[in-house]
Tab-separated table of C-alpha atoms in Angstrom:
chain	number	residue	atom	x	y	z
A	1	UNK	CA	92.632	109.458	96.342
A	2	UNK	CA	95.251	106.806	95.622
A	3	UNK	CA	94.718	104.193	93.233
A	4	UNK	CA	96.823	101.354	92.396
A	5	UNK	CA	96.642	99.773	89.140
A	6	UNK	CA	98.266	96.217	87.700
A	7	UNK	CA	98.639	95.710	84.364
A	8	UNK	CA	98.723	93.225	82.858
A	9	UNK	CA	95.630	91.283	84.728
A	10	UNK	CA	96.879	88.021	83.819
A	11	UNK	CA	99.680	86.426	81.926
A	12	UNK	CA	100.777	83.020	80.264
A	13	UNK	CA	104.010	82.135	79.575
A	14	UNK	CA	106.361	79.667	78.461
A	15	UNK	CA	109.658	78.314	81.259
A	16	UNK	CA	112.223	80.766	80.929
A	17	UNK	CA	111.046	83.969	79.931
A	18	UNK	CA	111.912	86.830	81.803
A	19	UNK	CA	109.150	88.963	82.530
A	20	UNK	CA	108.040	92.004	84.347
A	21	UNK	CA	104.733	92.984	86.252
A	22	UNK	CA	104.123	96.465	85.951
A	23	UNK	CA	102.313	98.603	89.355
A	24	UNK	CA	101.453	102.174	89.142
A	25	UNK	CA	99.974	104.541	91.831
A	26	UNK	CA	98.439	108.186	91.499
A	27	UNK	CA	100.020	110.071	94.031
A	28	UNK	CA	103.863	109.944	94.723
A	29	UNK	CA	103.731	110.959	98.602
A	30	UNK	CA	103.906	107.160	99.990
A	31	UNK	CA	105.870	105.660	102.886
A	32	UNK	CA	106.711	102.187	100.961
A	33	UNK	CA	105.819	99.738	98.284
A	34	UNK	CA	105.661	96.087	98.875
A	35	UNK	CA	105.624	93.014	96.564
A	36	UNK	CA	103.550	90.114	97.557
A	37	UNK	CA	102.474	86.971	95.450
A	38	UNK	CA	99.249	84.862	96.385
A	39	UNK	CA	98.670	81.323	95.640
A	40	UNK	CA	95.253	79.883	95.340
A	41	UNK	CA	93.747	79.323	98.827
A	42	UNK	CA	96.724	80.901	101.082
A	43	UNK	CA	97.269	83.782	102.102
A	44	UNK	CA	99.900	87.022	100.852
A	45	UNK	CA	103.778	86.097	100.925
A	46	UNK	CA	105.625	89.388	101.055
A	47	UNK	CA	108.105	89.266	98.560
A	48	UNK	CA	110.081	92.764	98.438
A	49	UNK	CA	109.619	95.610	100.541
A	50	UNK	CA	111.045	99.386	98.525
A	51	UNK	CA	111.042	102.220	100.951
A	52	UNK	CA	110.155	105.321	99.521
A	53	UNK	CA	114.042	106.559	99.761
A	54	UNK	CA	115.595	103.256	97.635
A	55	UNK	CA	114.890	102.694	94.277
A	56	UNK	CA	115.003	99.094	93.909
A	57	UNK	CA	115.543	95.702	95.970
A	58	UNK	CA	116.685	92.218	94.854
A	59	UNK	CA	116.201	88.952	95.935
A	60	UNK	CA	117.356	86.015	94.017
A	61	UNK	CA	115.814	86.091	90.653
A	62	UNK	CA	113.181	88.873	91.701
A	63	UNK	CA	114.242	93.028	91.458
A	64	UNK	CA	111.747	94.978	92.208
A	65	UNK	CA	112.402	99.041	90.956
A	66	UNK	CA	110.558	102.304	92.355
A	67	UNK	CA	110.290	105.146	90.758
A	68	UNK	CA	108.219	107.930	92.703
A	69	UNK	CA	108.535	110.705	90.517
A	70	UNK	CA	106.598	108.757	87.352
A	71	UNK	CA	104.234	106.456	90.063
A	72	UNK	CA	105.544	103.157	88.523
A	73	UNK	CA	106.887	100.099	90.152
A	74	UNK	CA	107.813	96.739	88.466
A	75	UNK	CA	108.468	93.571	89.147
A	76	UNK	CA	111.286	91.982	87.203
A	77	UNK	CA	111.423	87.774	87.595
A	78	UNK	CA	114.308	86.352	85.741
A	79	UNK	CA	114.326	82.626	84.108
A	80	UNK	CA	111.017	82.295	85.241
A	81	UNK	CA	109.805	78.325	86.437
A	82	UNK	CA	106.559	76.915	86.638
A	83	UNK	CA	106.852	77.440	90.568
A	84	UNK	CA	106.496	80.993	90.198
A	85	UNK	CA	102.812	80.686	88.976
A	86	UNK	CA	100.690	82.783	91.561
A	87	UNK	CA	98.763	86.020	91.773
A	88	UNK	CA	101.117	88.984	92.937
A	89	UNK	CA	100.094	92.008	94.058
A	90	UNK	CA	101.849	95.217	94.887
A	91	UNK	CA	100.962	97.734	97.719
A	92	UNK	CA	101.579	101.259	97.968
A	93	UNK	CA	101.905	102.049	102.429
A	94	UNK	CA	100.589	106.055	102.373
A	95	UNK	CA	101.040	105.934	106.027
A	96	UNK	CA	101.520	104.224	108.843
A	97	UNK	CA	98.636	101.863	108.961
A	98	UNK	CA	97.090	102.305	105.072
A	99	UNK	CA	97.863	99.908	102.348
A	100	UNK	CA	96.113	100.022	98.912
A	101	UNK	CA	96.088	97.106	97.029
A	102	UNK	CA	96.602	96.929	93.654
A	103	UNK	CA	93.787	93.936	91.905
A	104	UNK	CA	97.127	91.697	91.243
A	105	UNK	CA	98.580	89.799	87.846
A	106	UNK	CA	97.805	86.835	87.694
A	107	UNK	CA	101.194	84.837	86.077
A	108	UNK	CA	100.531	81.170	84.634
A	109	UNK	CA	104.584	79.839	83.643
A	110	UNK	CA	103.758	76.933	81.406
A	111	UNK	CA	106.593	74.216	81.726
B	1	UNK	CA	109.372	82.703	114.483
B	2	UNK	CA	106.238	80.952	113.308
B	3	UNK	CA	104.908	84.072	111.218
B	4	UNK	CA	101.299	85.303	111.937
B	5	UNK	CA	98.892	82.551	112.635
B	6	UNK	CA	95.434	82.382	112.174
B	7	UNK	CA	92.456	80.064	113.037
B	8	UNK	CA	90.690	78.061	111.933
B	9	UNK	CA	91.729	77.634	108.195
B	10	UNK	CA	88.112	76.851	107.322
B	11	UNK	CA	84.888	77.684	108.953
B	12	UNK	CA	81.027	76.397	107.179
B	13	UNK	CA	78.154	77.787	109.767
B	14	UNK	CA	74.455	78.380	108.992
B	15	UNK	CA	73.406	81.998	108.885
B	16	UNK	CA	72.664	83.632	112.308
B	17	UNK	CA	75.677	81.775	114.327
B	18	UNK	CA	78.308	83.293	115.744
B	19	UNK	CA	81.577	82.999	114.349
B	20	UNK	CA	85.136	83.994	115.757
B	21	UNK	CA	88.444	84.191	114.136
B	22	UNK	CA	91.421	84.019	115.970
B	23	UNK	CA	94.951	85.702	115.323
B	24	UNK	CA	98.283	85.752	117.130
B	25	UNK	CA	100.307	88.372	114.935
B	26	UNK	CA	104.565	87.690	115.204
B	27	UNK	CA	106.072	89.074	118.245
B	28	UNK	CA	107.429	92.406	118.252
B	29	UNK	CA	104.805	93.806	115.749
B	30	UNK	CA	102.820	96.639	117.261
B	31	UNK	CA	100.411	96.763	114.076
B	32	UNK	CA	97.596	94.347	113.477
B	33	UNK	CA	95.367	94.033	110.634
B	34	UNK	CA	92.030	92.199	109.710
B	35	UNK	CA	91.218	92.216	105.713
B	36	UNK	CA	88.414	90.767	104.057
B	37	UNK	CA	89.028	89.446	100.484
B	38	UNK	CA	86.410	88.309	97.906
B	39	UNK	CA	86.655	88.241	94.445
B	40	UNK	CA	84.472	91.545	93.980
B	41	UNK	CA	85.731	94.118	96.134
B	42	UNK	CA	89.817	92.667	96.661
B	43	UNK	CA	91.602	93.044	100.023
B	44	UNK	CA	89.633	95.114	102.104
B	45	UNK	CA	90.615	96.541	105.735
B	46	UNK	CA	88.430	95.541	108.232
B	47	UNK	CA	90.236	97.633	111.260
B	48	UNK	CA	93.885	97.616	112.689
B	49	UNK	CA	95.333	97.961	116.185
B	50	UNK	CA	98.172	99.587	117.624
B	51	UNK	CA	99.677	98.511	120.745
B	52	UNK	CA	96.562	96.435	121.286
B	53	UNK	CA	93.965	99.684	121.012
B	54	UNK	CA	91.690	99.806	117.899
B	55	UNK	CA	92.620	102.489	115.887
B	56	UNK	CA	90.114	102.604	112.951
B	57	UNK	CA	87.171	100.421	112.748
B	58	UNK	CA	85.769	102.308	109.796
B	59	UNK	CA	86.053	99.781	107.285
B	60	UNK	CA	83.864	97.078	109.472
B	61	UNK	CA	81.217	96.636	107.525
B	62	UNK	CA	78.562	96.390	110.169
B	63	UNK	CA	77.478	96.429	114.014
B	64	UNK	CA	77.662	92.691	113.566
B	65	UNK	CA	80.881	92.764	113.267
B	66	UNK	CA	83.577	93.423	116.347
B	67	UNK	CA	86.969	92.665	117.210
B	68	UNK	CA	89.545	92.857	119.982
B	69	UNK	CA	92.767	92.313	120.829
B	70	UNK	CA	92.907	91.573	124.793
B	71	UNK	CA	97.448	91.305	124.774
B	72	UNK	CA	100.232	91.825	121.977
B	73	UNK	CA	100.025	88.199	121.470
B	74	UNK	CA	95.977	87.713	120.936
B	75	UNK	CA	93.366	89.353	118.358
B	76	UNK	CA	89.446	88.144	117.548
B	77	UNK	CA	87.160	89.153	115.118
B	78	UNK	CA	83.744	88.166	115.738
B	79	UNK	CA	80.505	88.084	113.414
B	80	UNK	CA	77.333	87.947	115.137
B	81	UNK	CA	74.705	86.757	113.803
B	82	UNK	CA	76.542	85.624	110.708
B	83	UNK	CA	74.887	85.998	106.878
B	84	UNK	CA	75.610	84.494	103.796
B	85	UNK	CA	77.147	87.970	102.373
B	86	UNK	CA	79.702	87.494	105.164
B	87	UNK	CA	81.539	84.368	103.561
B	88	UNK	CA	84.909	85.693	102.294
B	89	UNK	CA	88.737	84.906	102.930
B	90	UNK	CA	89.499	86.831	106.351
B	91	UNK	CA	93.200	87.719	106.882
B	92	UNK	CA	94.667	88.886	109.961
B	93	UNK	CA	98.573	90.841	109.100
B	94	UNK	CA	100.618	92.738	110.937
B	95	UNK	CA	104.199	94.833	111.146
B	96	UNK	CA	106.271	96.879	112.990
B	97	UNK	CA	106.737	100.516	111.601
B	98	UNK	CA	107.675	100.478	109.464
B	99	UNK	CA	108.651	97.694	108.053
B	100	UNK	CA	107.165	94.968	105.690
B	101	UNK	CA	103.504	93.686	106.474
B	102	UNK	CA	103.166	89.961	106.808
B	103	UNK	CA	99.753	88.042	106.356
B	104	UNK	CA	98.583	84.778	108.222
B	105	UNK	CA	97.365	81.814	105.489
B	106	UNK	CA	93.858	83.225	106.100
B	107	UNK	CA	90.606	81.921	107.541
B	108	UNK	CA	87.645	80.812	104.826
B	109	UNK	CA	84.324	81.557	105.649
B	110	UNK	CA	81.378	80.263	104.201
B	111	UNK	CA	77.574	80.997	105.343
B	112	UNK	CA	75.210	78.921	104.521
């Protein structure tokens, strides 16, 4: 059975930093892995989207890296802002329809 | 386009009423999802669709519970009679396979 983990569960701090979220999954055979960040009272905004042939995507100050073999994923977010402050969750796609969700980080950047 | 869009954004009813949530997915996608999220048990899936035929229902929690998706453009999920154990954060997604799954902003529930 897959199971998606986030660690760290939540995480403070300061303007600037550069940090990364860490995802892992327990078995390799998936279709994707997708990137989404919450904020409080809306709904999932998909961030980054790694098929399961590419090992990492970019956009802006986000990279997102996949590495099958060793069932990690992270989340890189450079010069991080107070802006960025949201839940984010990754999502491992075993197969056409299935997603499991990881439980999310929960990132405070303190200005 | 618009992205997928859900209503309404809030809904407060007294146990035993009906309730219906309303979804138009984005245009194109073929895939359409209904999650429940509560603090407790995360993101759950509810059922999904493809090509407007349900595909699994097994994660609907009960016969109260049914949904439908008449056209490509349209989906319901409907809780009758509601219960207090229902109120939760109902998101309808969808995506075109394969391809990145986008979520609506999400209708609250709350049974009183």
């Amino acid at each position: 059975k897959q199971e998606v983990t986030q660690i760290p569960a939540a995480l403070s701090v300061p303007e600037g930093e550069n940090l990364v979220l860490n995802c892992s999954f327990t078995d390799s055979a998936i279709y994707n892995l997708q990137w989404f960040r919450q904020d409080p009272g809306k709904g999932l905004t998909s961030l980054l989207l790694i098929q399961s042939s590419q090992r990492e995507q970019t956009s802006g100050r986000l990279n997102a890296s996949l590495d099958k073999s060793s069932g990690r994923s992270t989340l890189y977010i450079a010069a991080s802002q107070p802006g960025d402050s949201a839940t984010y969750l990754c999502a491992v796609q075993k197969g056409t329809y299935k997603y499991i969700f990881g439980t999310g980080t929960r990132l405070k950047v303190l200005a | 386009d618009a992205g997928v869009i859900q209503s309404p954004r809030h809904e407060v009813t007294e146990m035993g009423q009906e309730v219906t949530l309303r979804c138009k997915p984005i245009s194109g996608h073929d895939y359409l999802f209904w999650y429940r999220q509560t603090m407790m048990r995360g993101l759950e899936l509810l059922i999904y669709f493809n090509n407007n035929v349900p595909i699994d229902d097994s994660g609907m929690p009960e016969d109260r519970f049914s949904a439908k998706m008449p056209n490509a453009s349209f989906s319901t999920l409907k809780i009758q009679p509601s219960e207090p154990r229902d109120s939760a954060v109902y998101f309808c997604a969808s995506h075109a396979d394969p391809g990145e799954l986008f979520f609506g902003e999400g209708s609250r529930l709350t049974v009183l």
